[in-house]
Amino acid sequence: MDPLSALGLASNIVQLVQFVGVVISDSHELYSSIDGALQRNSALEEVARNLVEMNSEIMRTQKSLPNLLHLSPGERQLKSLCDECDSVSKELCTKLNALKVSGRARYKKWDSFRLALKSMWNEGEVRSLEKRLEGIRTRLNTSLLICLRDHLNDPLSRNAQDQKDMEPFMKEIKKQHKEMLNAIKRKDQEVSDPEHMAQFSAKVDASTELFKESRFCSFILSQLKFEEMPNRHEAIPEAHRKTFNWLFESPYTPQTSSPAQDPSVTEAPTANQASAAAQSALPNQGPATTQDKSKAKTLAQSPVTAESPTTAQILRTAQNLAASQNQAAPLDVNAALPDTGTAPPDEGTAPELTPPSPSWDNFVEWLEGSDGRNIYWITGKAGSGKSTLMKYLYNDPRTIKYLKAWAGKMDFTIAGFFFWCAGTNMEMSQMGLLQSLLHQVLQKYPKLITRFFSQRWDSYYWIRGGLHDLSEKELTNVFKKLISDDSLRVAFFIDGLDEFNGNHEDLVQLIISSKSPNVKFCCASRPWLVFEDAFEGRPSLMLERLTQGDITRFVVDKFEQNKRYAKLKIQQPDLSSKLVNEVVEKANGVFLWVYLVVKSLLEGLRDSDRVRDLQRRLDSLPSDLEELFDRLLNRLDQKYFKHACQLIRIVRAVTVPLTVLVMSFADEYNTKSALRVKVKALTKSDITYREDEMRRRLNSRSKGLIEVSDSKKVQFLHRTVKDFIDAPRNWTKIVKEAGFSFDPIMKLCSAYLFKIKTVNPDRPDRWQDALKALIEYAIQIQENRGTAPIAILDEADRVTEQITTQHYNPVSRVLKHRFKKLGKSTNSFLEYTISRGLFSYAMQKINEEGSSYSKRTLNRLLYVAGRQEGKAPISKEIMKALLKLGAEPKSIEHSQYTKMHPEAQKMLKSQLRLKVHFKDFWHI
């Protein structure tokens, strides 16, 4: 046994000895501590379940030891200690079982539990057990020391997954173990020296404490993590080249000339002074900065430098900006100037002007500042690029640089969450927000976990409890602890507040409730009143007012990358420049509109449109985003329109992130194709072909409304596309054109069967993910139709069994763990479907095949049918059918019974019409 494994076994033995010691202890102070840590289970249930699990870990490790004939002296002694622990555990389990049978109370409190347990033992038996525990602990020190000495030269090895789970603590654990082994090598630890053994015992105890803490923290991190965490961040497009740089500059910095003067410029088209002057002349369009109220006083008496723009230049630019904001009437030049009693100066004169108000609140100052302004609000109309900007800020190293100046010498980290209303529930809920933010922070600072989850830690520390599911209430309290903690500075970036699926006022309150100087929030949303009211007076910017230069850069770059435009620019420079300017002006700051319009114009260039043809195409496209969507949808080629509507319905039905490859399976003409396809992995060229064909098909059918991201995920181009499609008028039309018999969920379900049958069988994680998605859609079909897709599920069962049988790996034991990733303690496809709530399928299988099931299978299915697993329901009908076929309630182990739903427990007791006398649940 290598040294690290030996130390891990020793840690498990010490924990079990401590655990049993707690159970038989007379410490009332200890009971009080445990009472506060108990959650939903009784003291008896916690003890019984955790004792079984702890002893199982020890016995599993013991089984990994070599044959008795090949054991070293130290390993023999460790094996003997494992057997002794097994004996102690069984003795205590016997008492607990008898206590369960004899007592009516649930023994919620430890005091009552301890008194009841004590009544079953005389004082001599308790003292005898205490001595046995003390003997185990003492002998462990000697056995471990001998074992380590026997294997000093063996490499430190440990299961790769264990190393990953315990990664935050592995460095410290290895340091402790290295010190212990070095001391043994130096012969500073001798078995015959009591002082040396006392020192060694203290080191083992310290190692045990660290192992215990690492396991608890690993559990919490695994509970916080969820599969979709990175999806939305990855799906947001990267900012175009050199756009958004202005946010890291001073709001007063001029941004360069207008594209009308030079269509090839790649900087912002107007000076900020002009932008400020224009803003003061515009009506209120929502909060842009905290200094908006002083905009009307920006022009006053002060000299200008040679670099300053003239008044006429400022006013001309202001007029252009006002026009770009769709003002009903042209800007009144005189109204924009202060009333001085004189006419506006000529262009050649140099009027005296005060420095203009900034166009946005200085973002760098906010990042670095410690003035208590801990929220920065980025707002803007739909499609203006808020999410792209938030991703840009979150990823840009300058953000970290300036925040570190704010953090000073304190520990610091950054965490982000991007709401996505077209994603899964976790991507648009408060639970998803809390889990993601807490995971990011606590993964970097795991030592905070025991402090923030203190009640759970108390329960885990004393009785190995605290391993129940997380709740939103608990996570909200933990988050409040985090944002009020004074040992760490954290900057949160939260995008898409308006895409949250709960009460927006509650979400806002969670953000603004923090008064701590150690927390900052950068948030983005549409300018809804709930956010305007909440963030009033705080640093902010309105994006569409500031991106004209970025839009110019984007349009120019996209056009100049096109060879045909480059030729047109040479032949007709004025008209080509005018085309660029008109796209920018018509955009009104909406990047999404620009993206779609430029895409349409580039298609025109592909078709050899003349400049005037391109101009007419541009004029025909509405400036309103929703009207543009409507135009794109209704101008689809009629022979593709039905197919386009079907593709839209598939994407709209997605609840599991959809890859372009799976989309190609879902787009198969016949749903039964998945049933007929052979079990054979696709080659790389097959996959590339299918992906390219599907990408081209989506592009031609949806005209850009559906996109394939860089990570090969299929999704709507933007949240506004989903909003447009969800509008009753549009959705009714799409459903009608797609065909009322078209079932997108059935398409997706069969697509994942197709994936299971064509994925590389040597990658079980891939087909297991596909099976999980298949079951997800099968549940939806059951809800919609009242019955599950039997043929698809039968084929999934057959194929997964075939894959695991033919590709059994004795090292990874893939076959044995066929459903390990999919469900807790699930050993068969039928068990898995029951645990996920596919009751219509399970009932049909039980009715058809149940009479041939063995007693063991029936009993196992009875337990699975009544077990609580997450939010999945239980089925009394299935339990009744199993009992009718001969399943025996008495076969249920006590540790299993405690995991069953209260209604299932009640049903089992009622079936026997007496207290259930469970057999000794230690023996299976």
PDB file of C-alpha atoms in Angstrom, residues 605-747:
ATOM      1  CA  LEU A 605     -22.359  41.914 -52.956  1.00  0.00           C
ATOM      2  CA  ARG A 606     -22.061  38.149 -53.382  1.00  0.00           C
ATOM      3  CA  ASP A 607     -24.845  38.353 -55.958  1.00  0.00           C
ATOM      4  CA  SER A 608     -22.996  41.211 -57.772  1.00  0.00           C
ATOM      5  CA  ASP A 609     -25.430  43.936 -56.677  1.00  0.00           C
ATOM      6  CA  ARG A 610     -24.476  47.410 -57.844  1.00  0.00           C
ATOM      7  CA  VAL A 611     -24.017  50.164 -55.250  1.00  0.00           C
ATOM      8  CA  ARG A 612     -27.446  51.559 -56.089  1.00  0.00           C
ATOM      9  CA  ASP A 613     -28.909  48.059 -55.689  1.00  0.00           C
ATOM     10  CA  LEU A 614     -27.285  47.866 -52.269  1.00  0.00           C
ATOM     11  CA  GLN A 615     -28.670  51.308 -51.452  1.00  0.00           C
ATOM     12  CA  ARG A 616     -32.197  50.205 -52.363  1.00  0.00           C
ATOM     13  CA  ARG A 617     -31.731  47.044 -50.292  1.00  0.00           C
ATOM     14  CA  LEU A 618     -30.668  49.161 -47.309  1.00  0.00           C
ATOM     15  CA  ASP A 619     -33.568  51.589 -47.769  1.00  0.00           C
ATOM     16  CA  SER A 620     -36.028  48.696 -47.831  1.00  0.00           C
ATOM     17  CA  LEU A 621     -34.849  47.327 -44.483  1.00  0.00           C
ATOM     18  CA  PRO A 622     -36.718  48.840 -41.492  1.00  0.00           C
ATOM     19  CA  SER A 623     -34.671  50.488 -38.739  1.00  0.00           C
ATOM     20  CA  ASP A 624     -36.837  48.898 -36.043  1.00  0.00           C
ATOM     21  CA  LEU A 625     -35.347  45.580 -34.902  1.00  0.00           C
ATOM     22  CA  GLU A 626     -38.639  43.707 -34.609  1.00  0.00           C
ATOM     23  CA  GLU A 627     -39.779  44.935 -38.011  1.00  0.00           C
ATOM     24  CA  LEU A 628     -36.456  43.761 -39.410  1.00  0.00           C
ATOM     25  CA  PHE A 629     -37.014  40.271 -37.948  1.00  0.00           C
ATOM     26  CA  ASP A 630     -40.463  40.221 -39.503  1.00  0.00           C
ATOM     27  CA  ARG A 631     -39.057  41.269 -42.880  1.00  0.00           C
ATOM     28  CA  LEU A 632     -36.351  38.580 -42.766  1.00  0.00           C
ATOM     29  CA  LEU A 633     -38.825  35.868 -41.789  1.00  0.00           C
ATOM     30  CA  ASN A 634     -41.411  36.790 -44.402  1.00  0.00           C
ATOM     31  CA  ARG A 635     -38.878  37.156 -47.199  1.00  0.00           C
ATOM     32  CA  LEU A 636     -37.658  33.591 -46.849  1.00  0.00           C
ATOM     33  CA  ASP A 637     -37.835  31.490 -50.002  1.00  0.00           C
ATOM     34  CA  GLN A 638     -41.268  29.845 -49.902  1.00  0.00           C
ATOM     35  CA  LYS A 639     -39.857  26.416 -50.633  1.00  0.00           C
ATOM     36  CA  TYR A 640     -37.789  26.744 -47.419  1.00  0.00           C
ATOM     37  CA  PHE A 641     -40.368  28.488 -45.242  1.00  0.00           C
ATOM     38  CA  LYS A 642     -41.919  25.335 -43.764  1.00  0.00           C
ATOM     39  CA  HIS A 643     -38.497  23.891 -43.009  1.00  0.00           C
ATOM     40  CA  ALA A 644     -37.385  27.201 -41.451  1.00  0.00           C
ATOM     41  CA  CYS A 645     -40.405  27.170 -39.132  1.00  0.00           C
ATOM     42  CA  GLN A 646     -39.642  23.579 -38.115  1.00  0.00           C
ATOM     43  CA  LEU A 647     -36.033  24.500 -37.301  1.00  0.00           C
ATOM     44  CA  ILE A 648     -37.258  27.454 -35.257  1.00  0.00           C
ATOM     45  CA  ARG A 649     -39.598  25.175 -33.317  1.00  0.00           C
ATOM     46  CA  ILE A 650     -36.771  22.734 -32.570  1.00  0.00           C
ATOM     47  CA  VAL A 651     -34.495  25.491 -31.242  1.00  0.00           C
ATOM     48  CA  ARG A 652     -37.380  26.970 -29.240  1.00  0.00           C
ATOM     49  CA  ALA A 653     -38.022  23.576 -27.581  1.00  0.00           C
ATOM     50  CA  VAL A 654     -34.422  23.073 -26.453  1.00  0.00           C
ATOM     51  CA  THR A 655     -33.879  22.543 -22.707  1.00  0.00           C
ATOM     52  CA  VAL A 656     -30.435  20.926 -23.010  1.00  0.00           C
ATOM     53  CA  PRO A 657     -27.630  22.824 -24.825  1.00  0.00           C
ATOM     54  CA  LEU A 658     -27.887  21.770 -28.474  1.00  0.00           C
ATOM     55  CA  THR A 659     -24.812  21.119 -30.618  1.00  0.00           C
ATOM     56  CA  VAL A 660     -24.871  21.500 -34.375  1.00  0.00           C
ATOM     57  CA  LEU A 661     -24.220  17.751 -34.735  1.00  0.00           C
ATOM     58  CA  VAL A 662     -27.264  16.830 -32.627  1.00  0.00           C
ATOM     59  CA  MET A 663     -29.241  19.436 -34.577  1.00  0.00           C
ATOM     60  CA  SER A 664     -28.343  17.548 -37.750  1.00  0.00           C
ATOM     61  CA  PHE A 665     -29.787  14.386 -36.172  1.00  0.00           C
ATOM     62  CA  ALA A 666     -32.951  16.245 -35.134  1.00  0.00           C
ATOM     63  CA  ASP A 667     -33.282  17.538 -38.711  1.00  0.00           C
ATOM     64  CA  GLU A 668     -33.502  14.026 -40.136  1.00  0.00           C
ATOM     65  CA  TYR A 669     -36.630  13.830 -42.289  1.00  0.00           C
ATOM     66  CA  ASN A 670     -37.994  10.747 -40.531  1.00  0.00           C
ATOM     67  CA  THR A 671     -37.987  10.413 -36.728  1.00  0.00           C
ATOM     68  CA  LYS A 672     -37.654   6.633 -37.124  1.00  0.00           C
ATOM     69  CA  SER A 673     -34.203   7.095 -38.676  1.00  0.00           C
ATOM     70  CA  ALA A 674     -32.734   6.917 -35.179  1.00  0.00           C
ATOM     71  CA  LEU A 675     -34.347   3.519 -34.619  1.00  0.00           C
ATOM     72  CA  ARG A 676     -32.965   2.124 -37.877  1.00  0.00           C
ATOM     73  CA  VAL A 677     -29.416   3.511 -37.819  1.00  0.00           C
ATOM     74  CA  LYS A 678     -26.691   1.015 -36.928  1.00  0.00           C
ATOM     75  CA  VAL A 679     -24.613   1.241 -33.780  1.00  0.00           C
ATOM     76  CA  LYS A 680     -21.423   2.581 -35.336  1.00  0.00           C
ATOM     77  CA  ALA A 681     -19.276   5.571 -34.411  1.00  0.00           C
ATOM     78  CA  LEU A 682     -19.163   8.401 -36.944  1.00  0.00           C
ATOM     79  CA  THR A 683     -15.743   9.175 -38.392  1.00  0.00           C
ATOM     80  CA  LYS A 684     -14.252  12.654 -38.064  1.00  0.00           C
ATOM     81  CA  SER A 685     -15.024  13.332 -41.718  1.00  0.00           C
ATOM     82  CA  ASP A 686     -18.640  12.189 -41.187  1.00  0.00           C
ATOM     83  CA  ILE A 687     -19.008  14.592 -38.272  1.00  0.00           C
ATOM     84  CA  THR A 688     -17.413  17.488 -40.156  1.00  0.00           C
ATOM     85  CA  TYR A 689     -19.677  16.915 -43.136  1.00  0.00           C
ATOM     86  CA  ARG A 690     -22.857  16.793 -41.051  1.00  0.00           C
ATOM     87  CA  GLU A 691     -21.860  19.912 -39.083  1.00  0.00           C
ATOM     88  CA  ASP A 692     -20.992  21.943 -42.189  1.00  0.00           C
ATOM     89  CA  GLU A 693     -24.180  20.927 -43.985  1.00  0.00           C
ATOM     90  CA  MET A 694     -26.319  21.776 -40.961  1.00  0.00           C
ATOM     91  CA  ARG A 695     -24.605  25.131 -40.497  1.00  0.00           C
ATOM     92  CA  ARG A 696     -25.264  26.066 -44.138  1.00  0.00           C
ATOM     93  CA  ARG A 697     -28.856  24.850 -43.879  1.00  0.00           C
ATOM     94  CA  LEU A 698     -29.498  26.983 -40.784  1.00  0.00           C
ATOM     95  CA  ASN A 699     -27.968  30.006 -42.445  1.00  0.00           C
ATOM     96  CA  SER A 700     -30.037  29.719 -45.616  1.00  0.00           C
ATOM     97  CA  ARG A 701     -33.303  28.874 -43.847  1.00  0.00           C
ATOM     98  CA  SER A 702     -33.238  31.326 -40.926  1.00  0.00           C
ATOM     99  CA  LYS A 703     -31.384  34.261 -42.543  1.00  0.00           C
ATOM    100  CA  GLY A 704     -29.261  34.650 -39.432  1.00  0.00           C
ATOM    101  CA  LEU A 705     -32.019  34.411 -36.805  1.00  0.00           C
ATOM    102  CA  ILE A 706     -30.529  31.067 -35.716  1.00  0.00           C
ATOM    103  CA  GLU A 707     -26.760  30.876 -35.344  1.00  0.00           C
ATOM    104  CA  VAL A 708     -24.040  28.344 -34.576  1.00  0.00           C
ATOM    105  CA  SER A 709     -21.698  29.712 -31.903  1.00  0.00           C
ATOM    106  CA  ASP A 710     -17.937  29.254 -31.812  1.00  0.00           C
ATOM    107  CA  SER A 711     -18.506  26.379 -29.373  1.00  0.00           C
ATOM    108  CA  LYS A 712     -20.773  24.712 -31.987  1.00  0.00           C
ATOM    109  CA  LYS A 713     -23.960  25.365 -30.005  1.00  0.00           C
ATOM    110  CA  VAL A 714     -27.153  26.108 -31.944  1.00  0.00           C
ATOM    111  CA  GLN A 715     -29.134  29.020 -30.535  1.00  0.00           C
ATOM    112  CA  PHE A 716     -31.183  32.062 -31.427  1.00  0.00           C
ATOM    113  CA  LEU A 717     -29.023  34.968 -32.504  1.00  0.00           C
ATOM    114  CA  HIS A 718     -30.215  37.090 -29.598  1.00  0.00           C
ATOM    115  CA  ARG A 719     -32.782  37.265 -26.849  1.00  0.00           C
ATOM    116  CA  THR A 720     -34.785  39.709 -29.004  1.00  0.00           C
ATOM    117  CA  VAL A 721     -35.189  36.963 -31.642  1.00  0.00           C
ATOM    118  CA  LYS A 722     -36.759  34.695 -29.024  1.00  0.00           C
ATOM    119  CA  ASP A 723     -39.011  37.547 -27.894  1.00  0.00           C
ATOM    120  CA  PHE A 724     -40.080  38.125 -31.487  1.00  0.00           C
ATOM    121  CA  ILE A 725     -40.836  34.436 -32.073  1.00  0.00           C
ATOM    122  CA  ASP A 726     -42.739  34.169 -28.778  1.00  0.00           C
ATOM    123  CA  ALA A 727     -45.097  36.991 -29.753  1.00  0.00           C
ATOM    124  CA  PRO A 728     -48.538  35.306 -30.170  1.00  0.00           C
ATOM    125  CA  ARG A 729     -49.036  36.489 -33.751  1.00  0.00           C
ATOM    126  CA  ASN A 730     -45.633  35.212 -34.879  1.00  0.00           C
ATOM    127  CA  TRP A 731     -45.741  31.962 -32.899  1.00  0.00           C
ATOM    128  CA  THR A 732     -49.169  31.051 -34.257  1.00  0.00           C
ATOM    129  CA  LYS A 733     -47.898  31.533 -37.800  1.00  0.00           C
ATOM    130  CA  ILE A 734     -44.725  29.485 -37.158  1.00  0.00           C
ATOM    131  CA  VAL A 735     -46.671  26.574 -35.629  1.00  0.00           C
ATOM    132  CA  LYS A 736     -49.143  26.591 -38.510  1.00  0.00           C
ATOM    133  CA  GLU A 737     -46.455  26.681 -41.211  1.00  0.00           C
ATOM    134  CA  ALA A 738     -44.354  23.991 -39.496  1.00  0.00           C
ATOM    135  CA  GLY A 739     -47.376  21.680 -39.474  1.00  0.00           C
ATOM    136  CA  PHE A 740     -49.567  20.945 -36.480  1.00  0.00           C
ATOM    137  CA  SER A 741     -48.358  17.338 -36.403  1.00  0.00           C
ATOM    138  CA  PHE A 742     -44.718  18.406 -36.163  1.00  0.00           C
ATOM    139  CA  ASP A 743     -43.336  17.487 -32.697  1.00  0.00           C
ATOM    140  CA  PRO A 744     -39.986  19.186 -31.975  1.00  0.00           C
ATOM    141  CA  ILE A 745     -39.573  17.388 -28.641  1.00  0.00           C
ATOM    142  CA  MET A 746     -39.913  13.986 -30.309  1.00  0.00           C
ATOM    143  CA  LYS A 747     -37.346  15.173 -32.854  1.00  0.00           C
TER     144      LYS A 747
END
